[in-house]
Short mmCIF file of C-alpha atoms and ligand atoms in Angstrom, two decimals:
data_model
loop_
_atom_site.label_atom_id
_atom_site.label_comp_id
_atom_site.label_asym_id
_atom_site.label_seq_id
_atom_site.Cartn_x
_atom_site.Cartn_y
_atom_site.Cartn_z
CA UNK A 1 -7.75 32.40 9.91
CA UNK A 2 -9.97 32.18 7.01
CA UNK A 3 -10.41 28.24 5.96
CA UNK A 4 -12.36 27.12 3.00
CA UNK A 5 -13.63 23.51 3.25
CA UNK A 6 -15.59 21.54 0.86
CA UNK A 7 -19.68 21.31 0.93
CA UNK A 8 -21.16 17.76 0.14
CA UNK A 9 -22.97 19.62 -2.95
CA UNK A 10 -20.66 21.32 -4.16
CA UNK A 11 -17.79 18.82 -4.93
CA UNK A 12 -18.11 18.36 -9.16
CA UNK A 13 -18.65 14.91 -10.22
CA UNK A 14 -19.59 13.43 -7.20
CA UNK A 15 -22.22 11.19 -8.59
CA UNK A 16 -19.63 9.88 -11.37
CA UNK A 17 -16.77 9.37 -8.50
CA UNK A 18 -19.68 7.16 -6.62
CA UNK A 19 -20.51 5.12 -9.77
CA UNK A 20 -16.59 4.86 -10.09
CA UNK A 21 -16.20 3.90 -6.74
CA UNK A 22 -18.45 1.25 -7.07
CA UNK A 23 -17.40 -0.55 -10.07
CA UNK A 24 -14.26 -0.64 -8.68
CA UNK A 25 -15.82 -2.72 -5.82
CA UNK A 26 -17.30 -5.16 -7.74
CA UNK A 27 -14.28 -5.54 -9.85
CA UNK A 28 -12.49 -6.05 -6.22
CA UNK A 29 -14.93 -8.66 -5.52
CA UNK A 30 -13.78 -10.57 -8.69
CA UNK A 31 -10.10 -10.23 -8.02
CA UNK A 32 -10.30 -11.46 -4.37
CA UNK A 33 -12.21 -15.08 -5.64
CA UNK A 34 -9.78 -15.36 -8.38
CA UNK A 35 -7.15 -15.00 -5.71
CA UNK A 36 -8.98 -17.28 -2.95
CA UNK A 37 -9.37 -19.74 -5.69
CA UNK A 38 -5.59 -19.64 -6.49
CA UNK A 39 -5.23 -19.63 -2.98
CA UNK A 40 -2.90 -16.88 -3.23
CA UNK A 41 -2.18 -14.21 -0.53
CA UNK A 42 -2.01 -10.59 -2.07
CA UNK A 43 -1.41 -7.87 0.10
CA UNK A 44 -1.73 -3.89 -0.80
CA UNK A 45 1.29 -1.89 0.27
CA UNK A 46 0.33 1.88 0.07
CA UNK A 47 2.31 4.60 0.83
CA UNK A 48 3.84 8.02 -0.24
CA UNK A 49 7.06 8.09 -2.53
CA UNK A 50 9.96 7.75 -1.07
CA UNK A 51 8.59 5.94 1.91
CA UNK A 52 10.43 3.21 1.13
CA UNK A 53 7.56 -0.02 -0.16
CA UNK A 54 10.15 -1.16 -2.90
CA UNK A 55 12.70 -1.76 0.07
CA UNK A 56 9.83 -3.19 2.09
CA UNK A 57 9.16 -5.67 -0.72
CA UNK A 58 12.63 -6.58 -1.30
CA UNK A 59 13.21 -7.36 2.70
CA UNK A 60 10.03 -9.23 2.68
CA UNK A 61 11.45 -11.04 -0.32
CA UNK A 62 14.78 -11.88 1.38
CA UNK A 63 13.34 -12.70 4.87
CA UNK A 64 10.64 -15.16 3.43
CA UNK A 65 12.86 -16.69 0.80
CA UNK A 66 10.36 -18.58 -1.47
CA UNK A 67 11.60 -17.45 -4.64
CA UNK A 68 9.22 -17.40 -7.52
CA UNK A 69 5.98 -18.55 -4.94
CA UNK A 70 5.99 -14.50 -4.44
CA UNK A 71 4.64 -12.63 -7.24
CA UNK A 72 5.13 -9.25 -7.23
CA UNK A 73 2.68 -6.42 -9.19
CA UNK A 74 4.87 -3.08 -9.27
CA UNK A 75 2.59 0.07 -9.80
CA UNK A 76 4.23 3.19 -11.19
CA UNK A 77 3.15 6.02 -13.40
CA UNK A 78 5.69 5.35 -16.42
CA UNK A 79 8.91 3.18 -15.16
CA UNK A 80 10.37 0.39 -14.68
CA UNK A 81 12.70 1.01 -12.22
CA UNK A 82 10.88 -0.39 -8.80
CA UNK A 83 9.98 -3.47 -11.15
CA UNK A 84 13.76 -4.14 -11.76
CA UNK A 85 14.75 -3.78 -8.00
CA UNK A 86 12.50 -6.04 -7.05
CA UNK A 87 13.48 -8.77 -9.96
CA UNK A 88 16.74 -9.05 -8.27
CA UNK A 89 15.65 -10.57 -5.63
CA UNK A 90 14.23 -13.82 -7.38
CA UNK A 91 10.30 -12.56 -7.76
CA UNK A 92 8.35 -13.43 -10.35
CA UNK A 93 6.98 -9.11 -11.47
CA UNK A 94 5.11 -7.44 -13.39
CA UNK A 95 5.13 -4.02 -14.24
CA UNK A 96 2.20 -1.95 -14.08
CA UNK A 97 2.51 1.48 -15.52
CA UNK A 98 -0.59 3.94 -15.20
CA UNK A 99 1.15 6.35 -16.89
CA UNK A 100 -0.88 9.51 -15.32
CA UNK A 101 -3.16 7.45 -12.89
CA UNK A 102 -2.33 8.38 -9.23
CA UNK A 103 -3.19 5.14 -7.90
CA UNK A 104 -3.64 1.63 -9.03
CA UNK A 105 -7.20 -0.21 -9.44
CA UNK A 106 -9.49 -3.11 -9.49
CA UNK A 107 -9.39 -3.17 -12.71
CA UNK A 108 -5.50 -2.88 -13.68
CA UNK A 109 -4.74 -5.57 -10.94
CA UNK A 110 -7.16 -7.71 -13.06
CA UNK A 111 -5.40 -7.38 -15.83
CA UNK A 112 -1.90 -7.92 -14.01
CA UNK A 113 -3.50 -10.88 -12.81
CA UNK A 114 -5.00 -12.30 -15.93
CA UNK A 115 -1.24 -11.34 -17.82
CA UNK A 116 0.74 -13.33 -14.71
CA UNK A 117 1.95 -16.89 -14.24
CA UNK A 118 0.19 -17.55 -11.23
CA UNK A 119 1.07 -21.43 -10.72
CA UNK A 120 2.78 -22.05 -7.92
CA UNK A 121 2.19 -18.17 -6.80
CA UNK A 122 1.54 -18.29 -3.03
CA UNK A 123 1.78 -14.51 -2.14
CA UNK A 124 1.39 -11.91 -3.86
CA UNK A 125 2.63 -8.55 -3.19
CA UNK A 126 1.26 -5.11 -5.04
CA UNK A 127 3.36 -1.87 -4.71
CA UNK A 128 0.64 0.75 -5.23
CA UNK A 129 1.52 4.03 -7.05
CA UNK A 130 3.50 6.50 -4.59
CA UNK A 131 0.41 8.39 -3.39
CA UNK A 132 -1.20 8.89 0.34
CA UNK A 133 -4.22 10.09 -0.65
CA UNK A 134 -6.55 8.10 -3.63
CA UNK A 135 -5.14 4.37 -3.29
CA UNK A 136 -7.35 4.10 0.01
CA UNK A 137 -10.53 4.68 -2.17
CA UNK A 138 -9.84 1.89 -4.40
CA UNK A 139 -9.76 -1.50 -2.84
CA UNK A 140 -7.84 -3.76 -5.49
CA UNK A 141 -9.32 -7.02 -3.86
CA UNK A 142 -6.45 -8.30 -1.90
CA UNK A 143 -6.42 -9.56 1.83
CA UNK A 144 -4.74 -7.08 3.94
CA UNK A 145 -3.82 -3.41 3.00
CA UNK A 146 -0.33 -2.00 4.46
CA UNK A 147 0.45 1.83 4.92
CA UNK A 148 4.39 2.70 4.57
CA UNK A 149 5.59 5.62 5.88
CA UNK A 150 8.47 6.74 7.03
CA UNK A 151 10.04 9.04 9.62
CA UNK A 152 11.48 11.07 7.36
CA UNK A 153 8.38 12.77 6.23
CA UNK A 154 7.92 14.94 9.64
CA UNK A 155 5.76 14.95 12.48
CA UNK A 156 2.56 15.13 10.54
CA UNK A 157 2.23 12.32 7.72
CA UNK A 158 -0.47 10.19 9.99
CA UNK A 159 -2.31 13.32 10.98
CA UNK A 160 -2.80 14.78 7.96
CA UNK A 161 -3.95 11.44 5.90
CA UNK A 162 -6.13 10.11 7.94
CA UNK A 163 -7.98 8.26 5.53
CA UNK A 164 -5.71 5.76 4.32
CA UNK A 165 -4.34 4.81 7.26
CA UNK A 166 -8.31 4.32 8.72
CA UNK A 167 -8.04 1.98 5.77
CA UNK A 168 -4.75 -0.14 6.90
CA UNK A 169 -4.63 -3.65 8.41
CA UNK A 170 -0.82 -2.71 9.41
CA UNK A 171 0.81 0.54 9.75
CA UNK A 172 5.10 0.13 9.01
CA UNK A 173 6.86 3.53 10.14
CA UNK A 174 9.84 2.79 7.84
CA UNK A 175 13.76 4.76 8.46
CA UNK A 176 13.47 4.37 11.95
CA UNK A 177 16.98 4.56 12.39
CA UNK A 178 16.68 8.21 11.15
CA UNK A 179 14.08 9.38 13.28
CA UNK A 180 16.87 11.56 15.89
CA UNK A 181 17.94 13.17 12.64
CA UNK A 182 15.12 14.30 11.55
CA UNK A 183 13.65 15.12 15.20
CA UNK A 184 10.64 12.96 14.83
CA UNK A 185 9.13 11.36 17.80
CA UNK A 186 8.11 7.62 16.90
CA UNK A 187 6.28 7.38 19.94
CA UNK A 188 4.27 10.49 18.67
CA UNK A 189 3.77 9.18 15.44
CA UNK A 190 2.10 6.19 16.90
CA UNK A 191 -0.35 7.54 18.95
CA UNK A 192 -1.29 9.61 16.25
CA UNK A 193 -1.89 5.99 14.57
CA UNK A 194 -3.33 4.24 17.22
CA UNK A 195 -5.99 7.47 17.39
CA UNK A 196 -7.04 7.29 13.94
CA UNK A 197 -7.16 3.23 13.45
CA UNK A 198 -6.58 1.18 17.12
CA UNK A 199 -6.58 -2.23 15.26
CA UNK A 200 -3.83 -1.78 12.75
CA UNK A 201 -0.49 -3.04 14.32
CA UNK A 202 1.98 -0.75 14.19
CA UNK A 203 5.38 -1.66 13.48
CA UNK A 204 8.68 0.37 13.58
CA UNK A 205 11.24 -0.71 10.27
CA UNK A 206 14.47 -0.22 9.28
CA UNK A 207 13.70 -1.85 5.85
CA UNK A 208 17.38 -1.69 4.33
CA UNK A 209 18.75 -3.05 7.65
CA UNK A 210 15.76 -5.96 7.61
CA UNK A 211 14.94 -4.61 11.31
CA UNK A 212 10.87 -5.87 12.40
CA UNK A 213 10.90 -7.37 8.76
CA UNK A 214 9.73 -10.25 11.20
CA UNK A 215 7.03 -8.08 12.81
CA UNK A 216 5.57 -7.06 9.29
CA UNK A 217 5.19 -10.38 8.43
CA UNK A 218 3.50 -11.94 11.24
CA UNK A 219 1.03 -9.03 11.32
CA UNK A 220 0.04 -9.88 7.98
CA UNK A 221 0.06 -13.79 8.78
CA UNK A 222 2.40 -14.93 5.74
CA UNK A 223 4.15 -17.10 7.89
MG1 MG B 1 8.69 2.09 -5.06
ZN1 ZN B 2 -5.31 8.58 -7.62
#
């Protein structure tokens, strides 16, 4: 089989993408000491769509219970819709929209920030944009990064995007209840996990049912 792969060189841009890059590190930097000197907790939930962060957000909402103390940033290309699920459960949110923007940024969760209430804000939780591949690249400055994915995106979601989940602190494999349906092997899953990043706990969810909602948030120490 023929494969073409890409040569250092020969990528275009790769000189802007570094500059980019590192802007969006600094800008990172000034997020995280806005946050420390809030002393608010802001976590990074990536993941692809469908995967199932909104639920994830909502049962981390209803199983820690501190009403407005939880902000919530919702990324999305153009709607609203995540924002809204997530007001009904007592959050304070705001909407992001990057209209074509695959990912969210330093920059735009600097804005969210500086356009937020954040008195009385303890934790705050970002929903990146619906994407496995670019929201790695672009730390946003908060504490600990989440990857959601779920078991009903086959056998080879970890495998195949290894980068992100190098970049997770904690790895949720979301739908577990589905996972004889659609004849994926959990165990399998997580050894592909624990091969690619062996200090990310990895935590099997049922996020509608609130099942190792518990787990999730002692790995990310929000008790
Ligand atoms: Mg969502
Ligand atoms: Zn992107």
């Amino acid at each position: 089989m023929k494969i073409i792969k890409p040569k250092g060189p020969e990528i275009f841009d790769i000189e802007l993408e570094k500059d980019l890059l590192a802007k969006n590190r600094v800008l990172a930097k000034g997020n995280r000491r806005k946050l420390d000197q809030s002393k608010i907790i802001a976590i990074d939930i990536m993941g692809s769509i469908g995967s199932g962060k909104t639920s994830l957000i909502k049962a981390l909402l209803r199983k820690l219970n501190m009403g407005e103390a939880i902000g919530v940033i919702a990324g999305d290309l153009t709607t609203t819709i995540d924002a809204e699920r997530i007001e009904e459960e007592g959050a304070r949110v705001i909407q992001v929209n990057t209209g074509k923007e695959c990912h969210l940024d330093a920059n735009l969760i600097h804005r969210a920030i500086n356009g937020m209430k954040l008195d009385g804000v303890k934790i705050l939780l970002i929903e990146n944009v619906g994407n496995l591949i670019c929201p790695g690249e672009f730390p946003l400055g908060a504490h600990k990064r989440v990857v959601v994915t779920s078991v009903t995106e086959g056998p080879y979601m970890i495998v195949k995007h290894p980068y992100i989940f190098r970049e997770a602190d904690v790895i949720v494999l979301n739908k577990i209840d589905l996972a004889k349906a659609m004849k994926v092997n959990p165990s399998q899953l997580e050894k592909d996990a624990r091969k690619i990043n062996p200090r990310a706990p990895f935590i099997k969810a049922n996020a509608l049912k609130g099942t190792g909602i518990s787990k999730v948030i002692e790995a990310l120490g929000l008790e």
